[in-house]
Amino acid sequence: MKKYELLLLLIVTFVGLHAQDFDKISPQQRMQLQQRVESGQNSSLQGKLSTQQNILGNKGGSMGSTPQQMSEFRKYINSINSTLPEDQDPYYIDDRFFIEDSLYRKFKKEEDKKKLRVFGSEIFDRSKVSFEPNLYLPTPANYIIGTNDELLVDVSGLYDVSYKLKVTPEGRIRIPNAGPVKVGGLTIENATKIVKNELSKYYSGIVSGETNVSLSLGNIRSIKIVVVGEATYPGTYTLPSLATVVNALYACGGPGKIGSMRNIRVVRNEKTVAVIDFYQFLMTGKLSNNIVLQDNDVIVIEPNKNKVVVDGAINRRGIYEVAQGESLYDLLNYAGGFRENANRSMVSVFRYSGAQRTVIDIPESYVATSLVKAGDSIYIAPVEDVYDNRVELSGAVFRPGGYALTPDLTIKSLIKKAGGLLDEAFVNMATIKRQRKNEIPEMISFNLGKVLNGENKDILLMKGDSVRVDSIMVFMEDQVVFIEGEVIKPGEYPLTMKMTVRDLIYQAKGFTEKASADNVQLIRIIKDPAKMEGGNKKSFNVSFKLDKDLNIDEGSGDMTLENGDLIIVRPIEGIEEIRIASIEGEVKNPGYYNIEHKNIKVSDLVKMSGGFTKFAFVGGAYLIRNENKGASKNSMSNILSRNLRRILQSSSDNNIDMAMLNKMQVSNVEELNALDSVAGLANVQEIQDLLHSEGVVSLNLNEIMKQPGSYKDIFVEDGDILYVPKKSQTVKVIGEVMYPSFVVHTSSYSFKDYITASGGFSNKALKKNAFVLYPNGKVTGTRSFLGIRVYPKVVSGSIVVIPKKPVELTNKMNPAEVITMTSSLASMTALIYSMLR
């Protein structure tokens, strides 16, 4: 029993120690992991995480998925999970899940594109519907007068008076001299008769016709109507009293998703006074029952109980509503008729029949007599891209395409119909792809040239044959030639038939001014094994002369080019670009100077400038050289750059203790690299910039001027800058000292005296690597012999640099971890010892 207890104790101790390692994951380490995911080092994880987030975010409602669609999609995911092995991680996400996400989005897009609309609904499908009645029409004779209507009474003839009278809530108007007259509930026509009768008592001539009386509307009143049923926005609406049923339908947004367009009733005083069939308006523009509404009218939009779907090769795919007794012909008329590619011979009707569906094929001749039932789905199939008398011709002919098959159509007559062959046609072989009934396709090859010449028998073509005549260019690899050197547009050019050296130079836009036309060289690959001299010789050269007008000496350079030929045009011997150097600082005539020949040296450049001023610090002069100026793409700097890039990339995956980075107040690896005073480079781009940047050449200008032309007097290159500084009286101390500063130069001061003047070394100073940067660009470091350091000499204008100790990036445990580990091991040892006793 004790053995099992001991084993259990060892397991618990081991797990506890590893649990401490997991607890050591710091926020910086998590950040580093996140950076690796974002930078693509874990592209698979990153892709799955982002896709999972998109699915969880979008499928939750932003895509507008219906509950039924989401249910089907979840069933698919469950089917994937059910196929996983038993030992599979429960949080594993199968790649099919992410593939299905893109398919799901594509399915939704196609579904929206194919979505059928209710016929006529687009009239009301607007964000702001405006369909107001025309208030400036003559007053309808059947208009019913109501409260708040303004009536205009005009008396003319023997008298000339007019009145604006408003209808009271009791339905009366008060006419001056005549008194109140009841007109409410009457039509304009009837009210005119009553008003004329009342006024005839006070105005003579009305009965005889000498005086005329007219009654019309001024400002009309508002009425309230109610829209109920399957409207888009049912409710109570306030409309002008001249509003009709159509005005009210526009106000409420028309019928809803299941609302009827053909059964819209107007109820007045609990009686149906009109039934609106909106299809009449949509098809003819007429609406006979579009009556003027009255106060408290109710518009009832019934549900669509006779829904029929029409799809396929029809002009208006959609959902329609059929009336009692309407035929398939009427329905197709509503749908705008057949499209030009419709198969009119048969219309398919999918109909509900009890507990199942049935398909009925209706010939075109029976369309007018076939009735449509609610729930039918009508489909008109398009005519398939199948021909009963067509052959296809493609390739190197003048008019490729489809041609009609005649009983005597052969290969020869088909080529003639197509206008003949192109010049590049390959006549040694052509093919016919033929599909025989109930057989796999066959390929028939023949010699087209012999058929056209009559040497071989002509081939009779059959229905569906596809004839292919290839171009000779299909059987040739890409033919190119190259030209390099002193031409305006060097590079690669396509090779054409009988192309010469002169033709290629012409395509390259001719020679440059520096070109040497006397030595143009052609390099050609040897393709004949007999001329390779046992495989040792791979190519040969041909030289010839031209002039700038592209004239070639007869018999020397007018040879035809071949695939892969290379033309080289060299520059004139000794010709170079203008080379300029400059001298700055304490010289008499600073500025730019021309380097006339290649043996110009530093002493010559000083003489050109007129010599030094009395303030010049000649010992501190230095030369700035830009290696990138005029360097080729294969220069040594580029080679070094590529090698250093590989070193950095191979070492980028080293593990770094994040606890140590935290103590250094460094949040990531990039900041640590920037702080590294030894490397001094944060990324590959900085290495590239450093190697291609300007560099300082240290000079001893005093000795150069004493012995001009000596080995220390170096040649001046294009772009060089010689700088002669002013005399300096200070020394700059930087790096790991207590107080970096400028110290006044004293000839009696040693290296340590300048350090002491700056507060001394800091505790992070790397003393053995201290160095001095002299004014002329020379650098001298600290030497050591038998443990004794010899520091460099310091002169006026120098910079003393004290580097920082490198950081040891190890995975050391902190004191708390050491104590925890030690106590655990001690407890385990004591327990084992006691159990063994």
XYZ file of N, CA, C and O in Angstrom, residues 27-29 31-32 35 658 661-672 675:
80
model
N 1.632 38.431 -18.898
C 0.938 39.183 -19.964
C 1.822 39.450 -21.169
O 1.372 39.483 -22.297
N 3.151 39.641 -20.922
C 4.054 39.873 -22.047
C 4.136 38.654 -22.957
O 4.196 38.768 -24.183
N 4.149 37.423 -22.323
C 4.192 36.216 -23.141
C 2.909 36.055 -23.940
O 2.929 35.627 -25.093
N 1.122 38.480 -24.946
C 1.209 39.482 -25.999
C 2.095 38.995 -27.139
O 1.789 39.184 -28.318
N 3.208 38.318 -26.785
C 4.098 37.806 -27.815
C 3.409 36.745 -28.664
O 3.554 36.704 -29.888
N 1.147 38.479 -31.000
C 1.891 39.085 -32.103
C 2.268 38.051 -33.148
O 2.239 38.306 -34.341
N 10.289 36.306 -20.490
C 9.471 37.502 -20.428
C 9.571 38.188 -19.079
O 9.352 39.387 -18.952
N 12.372 40.572 -19.423
C 11.962 41.735 -20.210
C 11.112 42.677 -19.376
O 11.200 43.903 -19.508
N 10.290 42.123 -18.504
C 9.436 42.953 -17.649
C 10.272 43.784 -16.688
O 9.984 44.955 -16.427
N 11.327 43.167 -16.125
C 12.193 43.924 -15.212
C 12.926 45.050 -15.939
O 13.228 46.092 -15.364
N 13.219 44.809 -17.220
C 13.913 45.837 -18.003
C 12.956 46.890 -18.538
O 13.373 47.798 -19.247
N 11.640 46.744 -18.216
C 10.607 47.651 -18.724
C 10.591 47.651 -20.257
O 10.440 48.666 -20.908
N 10.747 46.443 -20.818
C 10.676 46.250 -22.257
C 9.449 45.412 -22.536
O 9.263 44.353 -21.939
N 8.573 45.853 -23.449
C 7.307 45.171 -23.666
C 7.365 44.113 -24.761
O 6.520 43.253 -24.824
N 8.361 44.163 -25.653
C 8.422 43.163 -26.714
C 9.851 43.007 -27.199
O 10.767 43.737 -26.790
N 10.043 42.022 -28.068
C 11.377 41.679 -28.540
C 11.983 42.801 -29.371
O 13.184 43.052 -29.330
N 11.159 43.521 -30.121
C 11.679 44.595 -30.967
C 12.334 45.692 -30.130
O 13.377 46.231 -30.487
N 11.712 46.034 -28.977
C 12.310 47.058 -28.118
C 13.628 46.579 -27.539
O 14.564 47.339 -27.360
N 13.726 45.260 -27.232
C 14.970 44.729 -26.695
C 16.079 44.846 -27.730
O 17.197 45.243 -27.420
N 17.460 48.280 -27.894
C 18.302 48.668 -26.762
C 19.654 47.977 -26.772
O 20.529 48.305 -25.979
